[in-house]
mmCIF file of N, CA, C and O in Angstrom:
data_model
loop_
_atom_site.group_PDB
_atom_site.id
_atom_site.type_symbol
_atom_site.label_atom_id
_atom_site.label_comp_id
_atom_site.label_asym_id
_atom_site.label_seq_id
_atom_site.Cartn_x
_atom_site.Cartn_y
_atom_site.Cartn_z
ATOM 1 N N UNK A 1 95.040 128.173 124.532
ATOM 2 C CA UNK A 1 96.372 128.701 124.335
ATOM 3 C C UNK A 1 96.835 129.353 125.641
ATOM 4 O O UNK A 1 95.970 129.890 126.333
ATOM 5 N N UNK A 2 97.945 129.362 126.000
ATOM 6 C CA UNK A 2 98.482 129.900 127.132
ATOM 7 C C UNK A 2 98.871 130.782 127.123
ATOM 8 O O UNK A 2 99.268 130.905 125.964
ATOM 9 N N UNK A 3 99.167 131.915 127.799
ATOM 10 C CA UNK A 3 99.685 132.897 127.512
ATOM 11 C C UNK A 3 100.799 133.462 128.474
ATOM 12 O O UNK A 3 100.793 132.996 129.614
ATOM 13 N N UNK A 4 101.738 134.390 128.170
ATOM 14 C CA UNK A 4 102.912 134.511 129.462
ATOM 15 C C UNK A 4 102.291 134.988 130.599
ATOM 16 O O UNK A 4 102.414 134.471 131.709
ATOM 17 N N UNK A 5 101.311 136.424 130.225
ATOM 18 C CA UNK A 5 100.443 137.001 130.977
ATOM 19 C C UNK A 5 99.277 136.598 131.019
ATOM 20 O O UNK A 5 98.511 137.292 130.352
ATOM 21 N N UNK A 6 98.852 135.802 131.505
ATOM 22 C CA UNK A 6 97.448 135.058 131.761
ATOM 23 C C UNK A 6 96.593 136.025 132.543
ATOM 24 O O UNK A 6 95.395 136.092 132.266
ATOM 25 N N UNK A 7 97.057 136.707 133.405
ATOM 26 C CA UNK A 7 95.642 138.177 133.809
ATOM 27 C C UNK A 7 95.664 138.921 133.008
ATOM 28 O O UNK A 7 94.839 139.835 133.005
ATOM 29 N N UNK A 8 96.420 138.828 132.238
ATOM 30 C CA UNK A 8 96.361 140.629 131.114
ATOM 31 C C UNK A 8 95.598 139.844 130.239
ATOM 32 O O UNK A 8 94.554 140.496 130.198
ATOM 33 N N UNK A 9 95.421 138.806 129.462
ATOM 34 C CA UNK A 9 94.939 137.989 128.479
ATOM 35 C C UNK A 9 93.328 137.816 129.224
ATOM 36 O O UNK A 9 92.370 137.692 128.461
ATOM 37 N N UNK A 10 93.178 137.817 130.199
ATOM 38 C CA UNK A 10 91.507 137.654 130.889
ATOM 39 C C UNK A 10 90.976 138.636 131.222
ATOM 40 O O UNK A 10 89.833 138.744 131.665
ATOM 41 N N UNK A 11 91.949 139.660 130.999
ATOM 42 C CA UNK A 11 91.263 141.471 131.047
ATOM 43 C C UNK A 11 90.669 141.299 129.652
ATOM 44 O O UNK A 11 89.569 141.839 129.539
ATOM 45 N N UNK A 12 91.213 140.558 128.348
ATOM 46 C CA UNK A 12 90.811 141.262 127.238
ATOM 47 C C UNK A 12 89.652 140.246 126.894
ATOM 48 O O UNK A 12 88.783 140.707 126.154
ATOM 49 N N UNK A 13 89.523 139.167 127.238
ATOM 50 C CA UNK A 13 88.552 137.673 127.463
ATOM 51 C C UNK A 13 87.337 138.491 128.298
ATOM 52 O O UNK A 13 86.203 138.761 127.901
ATOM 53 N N UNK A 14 87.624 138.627 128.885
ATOM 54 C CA UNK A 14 86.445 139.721 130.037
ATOM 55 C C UNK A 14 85.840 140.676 129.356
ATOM 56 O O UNK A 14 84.614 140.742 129.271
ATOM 57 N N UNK A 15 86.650 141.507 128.805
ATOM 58 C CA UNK A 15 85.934 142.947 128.365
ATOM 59 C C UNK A 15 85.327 142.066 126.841
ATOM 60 O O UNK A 15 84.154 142.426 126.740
ATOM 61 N N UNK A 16 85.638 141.152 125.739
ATOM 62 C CA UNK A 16 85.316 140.694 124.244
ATOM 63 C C UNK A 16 83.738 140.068 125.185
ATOM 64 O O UNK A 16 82.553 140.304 124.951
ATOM 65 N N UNK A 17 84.345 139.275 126.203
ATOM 66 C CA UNK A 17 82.567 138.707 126.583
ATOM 67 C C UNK A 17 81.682 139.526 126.982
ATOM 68 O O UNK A 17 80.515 139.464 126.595
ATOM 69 N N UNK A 18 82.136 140.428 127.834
ATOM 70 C CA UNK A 18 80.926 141.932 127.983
ATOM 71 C C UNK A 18 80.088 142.423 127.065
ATOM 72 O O UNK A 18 78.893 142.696 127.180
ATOM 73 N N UNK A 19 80.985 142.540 125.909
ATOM 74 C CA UNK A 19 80.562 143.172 124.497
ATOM 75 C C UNK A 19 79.782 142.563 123.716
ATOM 76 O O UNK A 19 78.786 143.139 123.279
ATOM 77 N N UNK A 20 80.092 141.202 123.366
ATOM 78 C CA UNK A 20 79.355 140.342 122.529
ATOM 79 C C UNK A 20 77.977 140.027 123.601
ATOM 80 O O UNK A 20 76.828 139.902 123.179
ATOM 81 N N UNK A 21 78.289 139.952 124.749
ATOM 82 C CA UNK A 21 76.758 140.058 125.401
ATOM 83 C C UNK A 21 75.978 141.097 125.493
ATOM 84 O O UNK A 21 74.771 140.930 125.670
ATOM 85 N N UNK A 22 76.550 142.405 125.385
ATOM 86 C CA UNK A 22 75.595 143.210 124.947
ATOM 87 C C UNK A 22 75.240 143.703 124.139
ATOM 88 O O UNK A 22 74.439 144.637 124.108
ATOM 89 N N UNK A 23 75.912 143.028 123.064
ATOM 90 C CA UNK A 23 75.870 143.518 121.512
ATOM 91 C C UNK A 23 74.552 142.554 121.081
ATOM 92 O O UNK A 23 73.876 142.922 120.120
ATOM 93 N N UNK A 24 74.177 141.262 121.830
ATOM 94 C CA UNK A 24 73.370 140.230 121.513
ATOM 95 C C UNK A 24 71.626 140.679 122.389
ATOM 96 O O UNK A 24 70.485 140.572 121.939
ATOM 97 N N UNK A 25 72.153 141.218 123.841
ATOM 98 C CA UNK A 25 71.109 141.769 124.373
ATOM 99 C C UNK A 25 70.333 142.853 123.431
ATOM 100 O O UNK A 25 69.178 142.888 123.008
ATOM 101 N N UNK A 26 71.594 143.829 123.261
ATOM 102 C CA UNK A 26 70.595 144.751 122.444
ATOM 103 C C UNK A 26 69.590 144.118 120.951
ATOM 104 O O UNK A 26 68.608 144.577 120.367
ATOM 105 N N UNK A 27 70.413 142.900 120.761
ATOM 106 C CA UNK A 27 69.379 142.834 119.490
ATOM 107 C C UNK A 27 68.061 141.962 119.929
ATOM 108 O O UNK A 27 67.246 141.626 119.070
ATOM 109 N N UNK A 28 67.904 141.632 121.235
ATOM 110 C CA UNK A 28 66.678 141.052 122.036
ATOM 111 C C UNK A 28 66.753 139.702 121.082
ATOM 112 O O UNK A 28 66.068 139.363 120.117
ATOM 113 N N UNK A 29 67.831 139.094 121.730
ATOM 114 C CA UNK A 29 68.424 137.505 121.113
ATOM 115 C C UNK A 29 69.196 136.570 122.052
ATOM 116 O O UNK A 29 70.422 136.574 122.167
ATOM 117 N N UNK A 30 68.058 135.492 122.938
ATOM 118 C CA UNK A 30 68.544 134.878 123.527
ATOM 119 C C UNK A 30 69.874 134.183 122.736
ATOM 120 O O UNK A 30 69.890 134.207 121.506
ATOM 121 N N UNK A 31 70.999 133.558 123.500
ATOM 122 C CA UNK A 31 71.605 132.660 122.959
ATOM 123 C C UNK A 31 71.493 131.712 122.205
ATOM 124 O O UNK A 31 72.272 131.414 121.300
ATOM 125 N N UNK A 32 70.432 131.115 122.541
ATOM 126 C CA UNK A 32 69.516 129.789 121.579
ATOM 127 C C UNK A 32 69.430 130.197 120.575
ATOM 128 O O UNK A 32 70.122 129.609 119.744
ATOM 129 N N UNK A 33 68.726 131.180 120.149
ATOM 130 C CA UNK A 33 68.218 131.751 119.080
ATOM 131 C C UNK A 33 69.480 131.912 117.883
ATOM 132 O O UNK A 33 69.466 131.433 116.749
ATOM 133 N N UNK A 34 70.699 132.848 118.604
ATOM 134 C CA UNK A 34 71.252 133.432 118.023
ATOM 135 C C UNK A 34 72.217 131.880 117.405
ATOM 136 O O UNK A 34 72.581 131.808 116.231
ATOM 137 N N UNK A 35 72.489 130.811 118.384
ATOM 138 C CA UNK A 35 72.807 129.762 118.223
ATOM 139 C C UNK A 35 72.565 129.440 116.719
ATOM 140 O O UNK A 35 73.300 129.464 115.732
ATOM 141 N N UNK A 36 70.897 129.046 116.974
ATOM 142 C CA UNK A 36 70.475 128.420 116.077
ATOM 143 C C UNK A 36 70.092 128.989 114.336
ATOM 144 O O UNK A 36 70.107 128.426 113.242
ATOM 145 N N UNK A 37 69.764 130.395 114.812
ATOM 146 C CA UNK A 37 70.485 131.021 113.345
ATOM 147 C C UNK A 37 71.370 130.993 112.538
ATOM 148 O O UNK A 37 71.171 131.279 111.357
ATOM 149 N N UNK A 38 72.599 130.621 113.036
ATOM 150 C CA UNK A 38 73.414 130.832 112.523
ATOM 151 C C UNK A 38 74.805 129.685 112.617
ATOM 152 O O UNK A 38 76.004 129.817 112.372
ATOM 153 N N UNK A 39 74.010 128.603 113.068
ATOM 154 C CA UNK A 39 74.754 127.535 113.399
ATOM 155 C C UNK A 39 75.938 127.846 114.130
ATOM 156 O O UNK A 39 77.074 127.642 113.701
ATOM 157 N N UNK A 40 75.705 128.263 115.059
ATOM 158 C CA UNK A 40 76.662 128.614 116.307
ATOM 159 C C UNK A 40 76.516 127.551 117.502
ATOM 160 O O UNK A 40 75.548 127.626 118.259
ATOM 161 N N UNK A 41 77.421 126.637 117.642
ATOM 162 C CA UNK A 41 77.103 126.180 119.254
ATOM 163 C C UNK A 41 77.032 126.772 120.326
ATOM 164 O O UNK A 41 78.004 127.415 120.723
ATOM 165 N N UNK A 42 75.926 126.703 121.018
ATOM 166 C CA UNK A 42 75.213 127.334 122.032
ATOM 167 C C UNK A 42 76.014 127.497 123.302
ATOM 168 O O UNK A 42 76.041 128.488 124.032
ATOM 169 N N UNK A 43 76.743 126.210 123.458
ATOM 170 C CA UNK A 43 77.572 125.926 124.756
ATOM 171 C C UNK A 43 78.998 127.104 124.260
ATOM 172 O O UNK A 43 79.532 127.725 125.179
ATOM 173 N N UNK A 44 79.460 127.299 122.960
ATOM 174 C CA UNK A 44 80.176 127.960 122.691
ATOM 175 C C UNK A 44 79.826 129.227 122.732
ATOM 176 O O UNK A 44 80.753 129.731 123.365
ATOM 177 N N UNK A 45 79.063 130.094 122.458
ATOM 178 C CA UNK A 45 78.616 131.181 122.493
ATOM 179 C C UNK A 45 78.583 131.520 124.529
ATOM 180 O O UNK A 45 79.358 132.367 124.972
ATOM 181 N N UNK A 46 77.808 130.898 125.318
ATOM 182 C CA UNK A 46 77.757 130.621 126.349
ATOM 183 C C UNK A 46 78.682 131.051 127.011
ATOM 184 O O UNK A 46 78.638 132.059 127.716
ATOM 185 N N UNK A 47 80.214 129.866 126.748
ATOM 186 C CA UNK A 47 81.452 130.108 127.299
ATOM 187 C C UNK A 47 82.020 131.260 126.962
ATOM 188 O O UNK A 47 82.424 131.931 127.911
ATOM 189 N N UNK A 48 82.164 131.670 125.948
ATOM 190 C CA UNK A 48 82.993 133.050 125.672
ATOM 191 C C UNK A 48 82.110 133.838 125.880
ATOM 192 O O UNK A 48 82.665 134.914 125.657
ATOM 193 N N UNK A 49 80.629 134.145 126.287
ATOM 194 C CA UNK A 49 80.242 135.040 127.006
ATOM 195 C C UNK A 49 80.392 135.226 128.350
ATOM 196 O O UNK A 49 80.166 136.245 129.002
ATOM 197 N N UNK A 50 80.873 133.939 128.789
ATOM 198 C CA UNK A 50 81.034 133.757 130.437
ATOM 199 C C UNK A 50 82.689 134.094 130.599
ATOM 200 O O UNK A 50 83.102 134.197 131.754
ATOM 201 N N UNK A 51 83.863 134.308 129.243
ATOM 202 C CA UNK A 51 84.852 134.595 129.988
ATOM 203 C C UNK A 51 85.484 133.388 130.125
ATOM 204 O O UNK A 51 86.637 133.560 130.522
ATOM 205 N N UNK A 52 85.195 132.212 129.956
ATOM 206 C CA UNK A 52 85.501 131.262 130.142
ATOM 207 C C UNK A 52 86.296 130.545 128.798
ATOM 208 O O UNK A 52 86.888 129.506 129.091
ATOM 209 N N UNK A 53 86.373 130.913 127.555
ATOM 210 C CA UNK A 53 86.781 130.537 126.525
ATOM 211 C C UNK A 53 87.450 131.499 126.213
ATOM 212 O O UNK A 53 87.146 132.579 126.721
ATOM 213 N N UNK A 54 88.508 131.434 125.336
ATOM 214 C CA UNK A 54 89.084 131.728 124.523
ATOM 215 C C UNK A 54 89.064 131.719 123.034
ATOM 216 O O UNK A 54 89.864 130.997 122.439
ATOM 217 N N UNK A 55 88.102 132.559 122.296
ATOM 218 C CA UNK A 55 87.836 132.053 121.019
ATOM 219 C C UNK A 55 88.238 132.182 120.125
ATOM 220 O O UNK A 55 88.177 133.350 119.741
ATOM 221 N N UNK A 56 88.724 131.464 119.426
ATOM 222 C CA UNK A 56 89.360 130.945 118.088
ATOM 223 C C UNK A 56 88.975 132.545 116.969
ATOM 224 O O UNK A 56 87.937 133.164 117.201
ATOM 225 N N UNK A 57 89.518 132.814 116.328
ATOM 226 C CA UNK A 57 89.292 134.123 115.176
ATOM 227 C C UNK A 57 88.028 133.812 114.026
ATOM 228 O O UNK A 57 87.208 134.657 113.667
ATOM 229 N N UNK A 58 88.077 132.692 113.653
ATOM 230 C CA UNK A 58 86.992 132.441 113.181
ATOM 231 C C UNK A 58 85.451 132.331 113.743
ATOM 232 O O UNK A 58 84.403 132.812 113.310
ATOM 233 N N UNK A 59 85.661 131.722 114.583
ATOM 234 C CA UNK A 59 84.315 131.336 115.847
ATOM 235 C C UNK A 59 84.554 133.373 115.929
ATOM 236 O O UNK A 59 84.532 133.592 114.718
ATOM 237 N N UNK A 60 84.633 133.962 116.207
ATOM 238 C CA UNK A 60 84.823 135.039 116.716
ATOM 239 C C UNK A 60 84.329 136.155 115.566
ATOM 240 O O UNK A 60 83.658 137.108 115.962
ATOM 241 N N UNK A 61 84.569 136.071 114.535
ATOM 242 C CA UNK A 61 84.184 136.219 113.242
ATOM 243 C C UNK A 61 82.718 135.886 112.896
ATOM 244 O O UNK A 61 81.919 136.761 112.561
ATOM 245 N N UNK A 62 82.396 134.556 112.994
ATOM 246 C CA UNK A 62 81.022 134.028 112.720
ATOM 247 C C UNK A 62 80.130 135.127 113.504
ATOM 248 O O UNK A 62 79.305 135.904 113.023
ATOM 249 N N UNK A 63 80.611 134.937 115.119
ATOM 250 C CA UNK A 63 79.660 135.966 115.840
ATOM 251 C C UNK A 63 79.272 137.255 115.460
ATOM 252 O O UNK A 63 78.194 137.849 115.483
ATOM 253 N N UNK A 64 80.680 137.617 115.018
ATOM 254 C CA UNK A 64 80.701 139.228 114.797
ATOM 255 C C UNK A 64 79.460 138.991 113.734
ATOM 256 O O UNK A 64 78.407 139.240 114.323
ATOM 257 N N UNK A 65 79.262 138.650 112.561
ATOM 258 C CA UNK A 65 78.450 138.661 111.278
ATOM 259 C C UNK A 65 77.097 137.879 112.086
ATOM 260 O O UNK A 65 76.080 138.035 111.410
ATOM 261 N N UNK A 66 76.910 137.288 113.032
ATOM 262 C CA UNK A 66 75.442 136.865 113.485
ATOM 263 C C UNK A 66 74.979 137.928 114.013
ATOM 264 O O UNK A 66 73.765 138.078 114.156
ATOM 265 N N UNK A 67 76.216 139.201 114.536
ATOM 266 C CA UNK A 67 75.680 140.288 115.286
ATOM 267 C C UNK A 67 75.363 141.426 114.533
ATOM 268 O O UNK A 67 74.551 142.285 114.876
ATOM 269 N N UNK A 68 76.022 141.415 113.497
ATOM 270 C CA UNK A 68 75.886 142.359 112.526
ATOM 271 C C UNK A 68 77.379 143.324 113.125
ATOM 272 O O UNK A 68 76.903 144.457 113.062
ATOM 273 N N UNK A 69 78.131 143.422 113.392
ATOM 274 C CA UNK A 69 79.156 143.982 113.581
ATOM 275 C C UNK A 69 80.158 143.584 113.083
ATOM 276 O O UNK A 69 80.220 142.359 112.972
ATOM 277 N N UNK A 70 81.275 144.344 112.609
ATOM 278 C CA UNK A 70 82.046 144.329 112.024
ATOM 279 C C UNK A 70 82.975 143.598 113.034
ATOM 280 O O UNK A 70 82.404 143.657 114.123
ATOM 281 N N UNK A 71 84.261 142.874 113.165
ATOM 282 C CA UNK A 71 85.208 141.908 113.844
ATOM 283 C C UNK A 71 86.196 143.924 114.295
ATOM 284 O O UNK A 71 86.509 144.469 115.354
ATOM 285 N N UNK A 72 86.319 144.339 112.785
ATOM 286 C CA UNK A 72 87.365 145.789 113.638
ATOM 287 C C UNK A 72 86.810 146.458 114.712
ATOM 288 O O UNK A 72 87.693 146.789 115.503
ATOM 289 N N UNK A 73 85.702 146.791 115.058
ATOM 290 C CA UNK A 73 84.282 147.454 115.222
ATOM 291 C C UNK A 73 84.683 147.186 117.081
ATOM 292 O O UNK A 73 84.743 147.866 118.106
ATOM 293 N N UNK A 74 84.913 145.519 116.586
ATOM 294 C CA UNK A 74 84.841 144.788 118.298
ATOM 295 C C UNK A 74 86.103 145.419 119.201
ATOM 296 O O UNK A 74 86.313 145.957 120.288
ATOM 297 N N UNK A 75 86.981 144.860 117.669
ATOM 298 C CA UNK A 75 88.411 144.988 118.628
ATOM 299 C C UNK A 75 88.524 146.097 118.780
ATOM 300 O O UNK A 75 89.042 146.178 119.893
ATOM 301 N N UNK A 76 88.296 147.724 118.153
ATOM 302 C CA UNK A 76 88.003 148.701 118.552
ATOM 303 C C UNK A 76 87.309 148.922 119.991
ATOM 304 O O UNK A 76 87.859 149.610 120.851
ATOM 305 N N UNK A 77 86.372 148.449 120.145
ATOM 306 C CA UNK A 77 85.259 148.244 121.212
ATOM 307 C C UNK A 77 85.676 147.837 122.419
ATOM 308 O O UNK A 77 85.239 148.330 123.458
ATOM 309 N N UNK A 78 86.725 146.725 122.373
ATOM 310 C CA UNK A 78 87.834 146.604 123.373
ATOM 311 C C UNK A 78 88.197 147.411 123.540
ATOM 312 O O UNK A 78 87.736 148.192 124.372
ATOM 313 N N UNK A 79 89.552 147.703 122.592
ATOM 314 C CA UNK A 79 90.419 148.966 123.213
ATOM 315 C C UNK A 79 90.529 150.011 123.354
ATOM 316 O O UNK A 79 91.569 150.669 123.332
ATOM 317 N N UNK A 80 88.918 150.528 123.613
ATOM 318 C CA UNK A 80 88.625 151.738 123.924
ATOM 319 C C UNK A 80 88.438 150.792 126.026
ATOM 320 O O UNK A 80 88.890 151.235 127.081
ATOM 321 N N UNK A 81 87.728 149.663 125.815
ATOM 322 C CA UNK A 81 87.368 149.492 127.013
ATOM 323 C C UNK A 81 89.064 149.224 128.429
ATOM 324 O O UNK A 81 89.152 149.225 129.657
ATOM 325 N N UNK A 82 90.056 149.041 127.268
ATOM 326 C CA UNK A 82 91.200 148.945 127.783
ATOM 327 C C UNK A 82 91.867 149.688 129.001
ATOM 328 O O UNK A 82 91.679 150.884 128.777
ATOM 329 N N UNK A 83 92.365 149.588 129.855
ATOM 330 C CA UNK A 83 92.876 150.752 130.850
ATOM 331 C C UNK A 83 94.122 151.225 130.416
ATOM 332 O O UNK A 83 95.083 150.471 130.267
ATOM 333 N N UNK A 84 94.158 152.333 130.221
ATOM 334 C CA UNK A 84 94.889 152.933 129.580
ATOM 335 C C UNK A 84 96.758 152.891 130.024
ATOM 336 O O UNK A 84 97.251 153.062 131.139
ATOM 337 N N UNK A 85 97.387 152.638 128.858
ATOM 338 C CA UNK A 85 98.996 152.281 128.602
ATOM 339 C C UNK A 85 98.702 150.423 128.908
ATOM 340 O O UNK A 85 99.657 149.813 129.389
ATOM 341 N N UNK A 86 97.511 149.699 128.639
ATOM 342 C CA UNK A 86 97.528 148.559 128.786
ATOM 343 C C UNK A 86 98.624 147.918 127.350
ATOM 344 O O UNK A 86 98.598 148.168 126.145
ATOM 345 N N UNK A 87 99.367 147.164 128.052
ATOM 346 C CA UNK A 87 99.959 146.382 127.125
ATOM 347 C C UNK A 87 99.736 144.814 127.675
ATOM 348 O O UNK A 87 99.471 144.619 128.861
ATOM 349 N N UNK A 88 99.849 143.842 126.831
ATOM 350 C CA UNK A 88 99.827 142.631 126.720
ATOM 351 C C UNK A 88 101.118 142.249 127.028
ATOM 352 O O UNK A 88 101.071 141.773 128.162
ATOM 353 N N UNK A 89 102.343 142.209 126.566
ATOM 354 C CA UNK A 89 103.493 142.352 126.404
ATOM 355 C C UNK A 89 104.753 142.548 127.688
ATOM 356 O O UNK A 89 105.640 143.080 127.019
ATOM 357 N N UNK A 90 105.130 142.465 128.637
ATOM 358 C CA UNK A 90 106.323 142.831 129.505
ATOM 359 C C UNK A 90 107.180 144.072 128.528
ATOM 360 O O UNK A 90 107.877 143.644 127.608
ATOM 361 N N UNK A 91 107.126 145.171 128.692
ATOM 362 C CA UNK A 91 107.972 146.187 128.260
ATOM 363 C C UNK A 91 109.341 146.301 128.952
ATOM 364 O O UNK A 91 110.133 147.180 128.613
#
């Protein structure tokens, strides 16, 4: 999906892949693993840890519940990581 602001949209792609990678480190769970638990594609997990994807709400969802975290939990988790008066939006 494209977005108007394509750097403000890879600030928030950046900080969701930070998180889910260390939300996965801490549970001492290679990718493979976590993959294959839970029928996650590996190359998918991969990319949106690399920042490189954009993931769909569902795919995004699945993770959250392979991680044991709640999906609000995350997006919370973001926008605490947010720089502050960040908007998405042209005001």
């Amino acid at each position: 999906m494209q977005h108007a602001n394509t750097k403000k949209a890879q600030t928030i792609i950046k900080i969701l892949a930070q998180i889910l990678k260390e939300k996965r480190i801490q549970q001492n769970k290679s990718q493979r693993i976590l993959a294959d638990e839970y029928d996650i594609p590996r190359s998918l997990l991969s990319r949106i840890e690399s920042g490189k994807n954009e993931p769909m709400l569902i795919s995004l969802w699945t993770i959250c519940e392979a991680l044991d975290i709640k999906p609000s939990e995350l997006f919370k988790n973001i926008e605490e990581q947010l720089p502050d008066n960040f908007s998405i939006t042209e005001k």
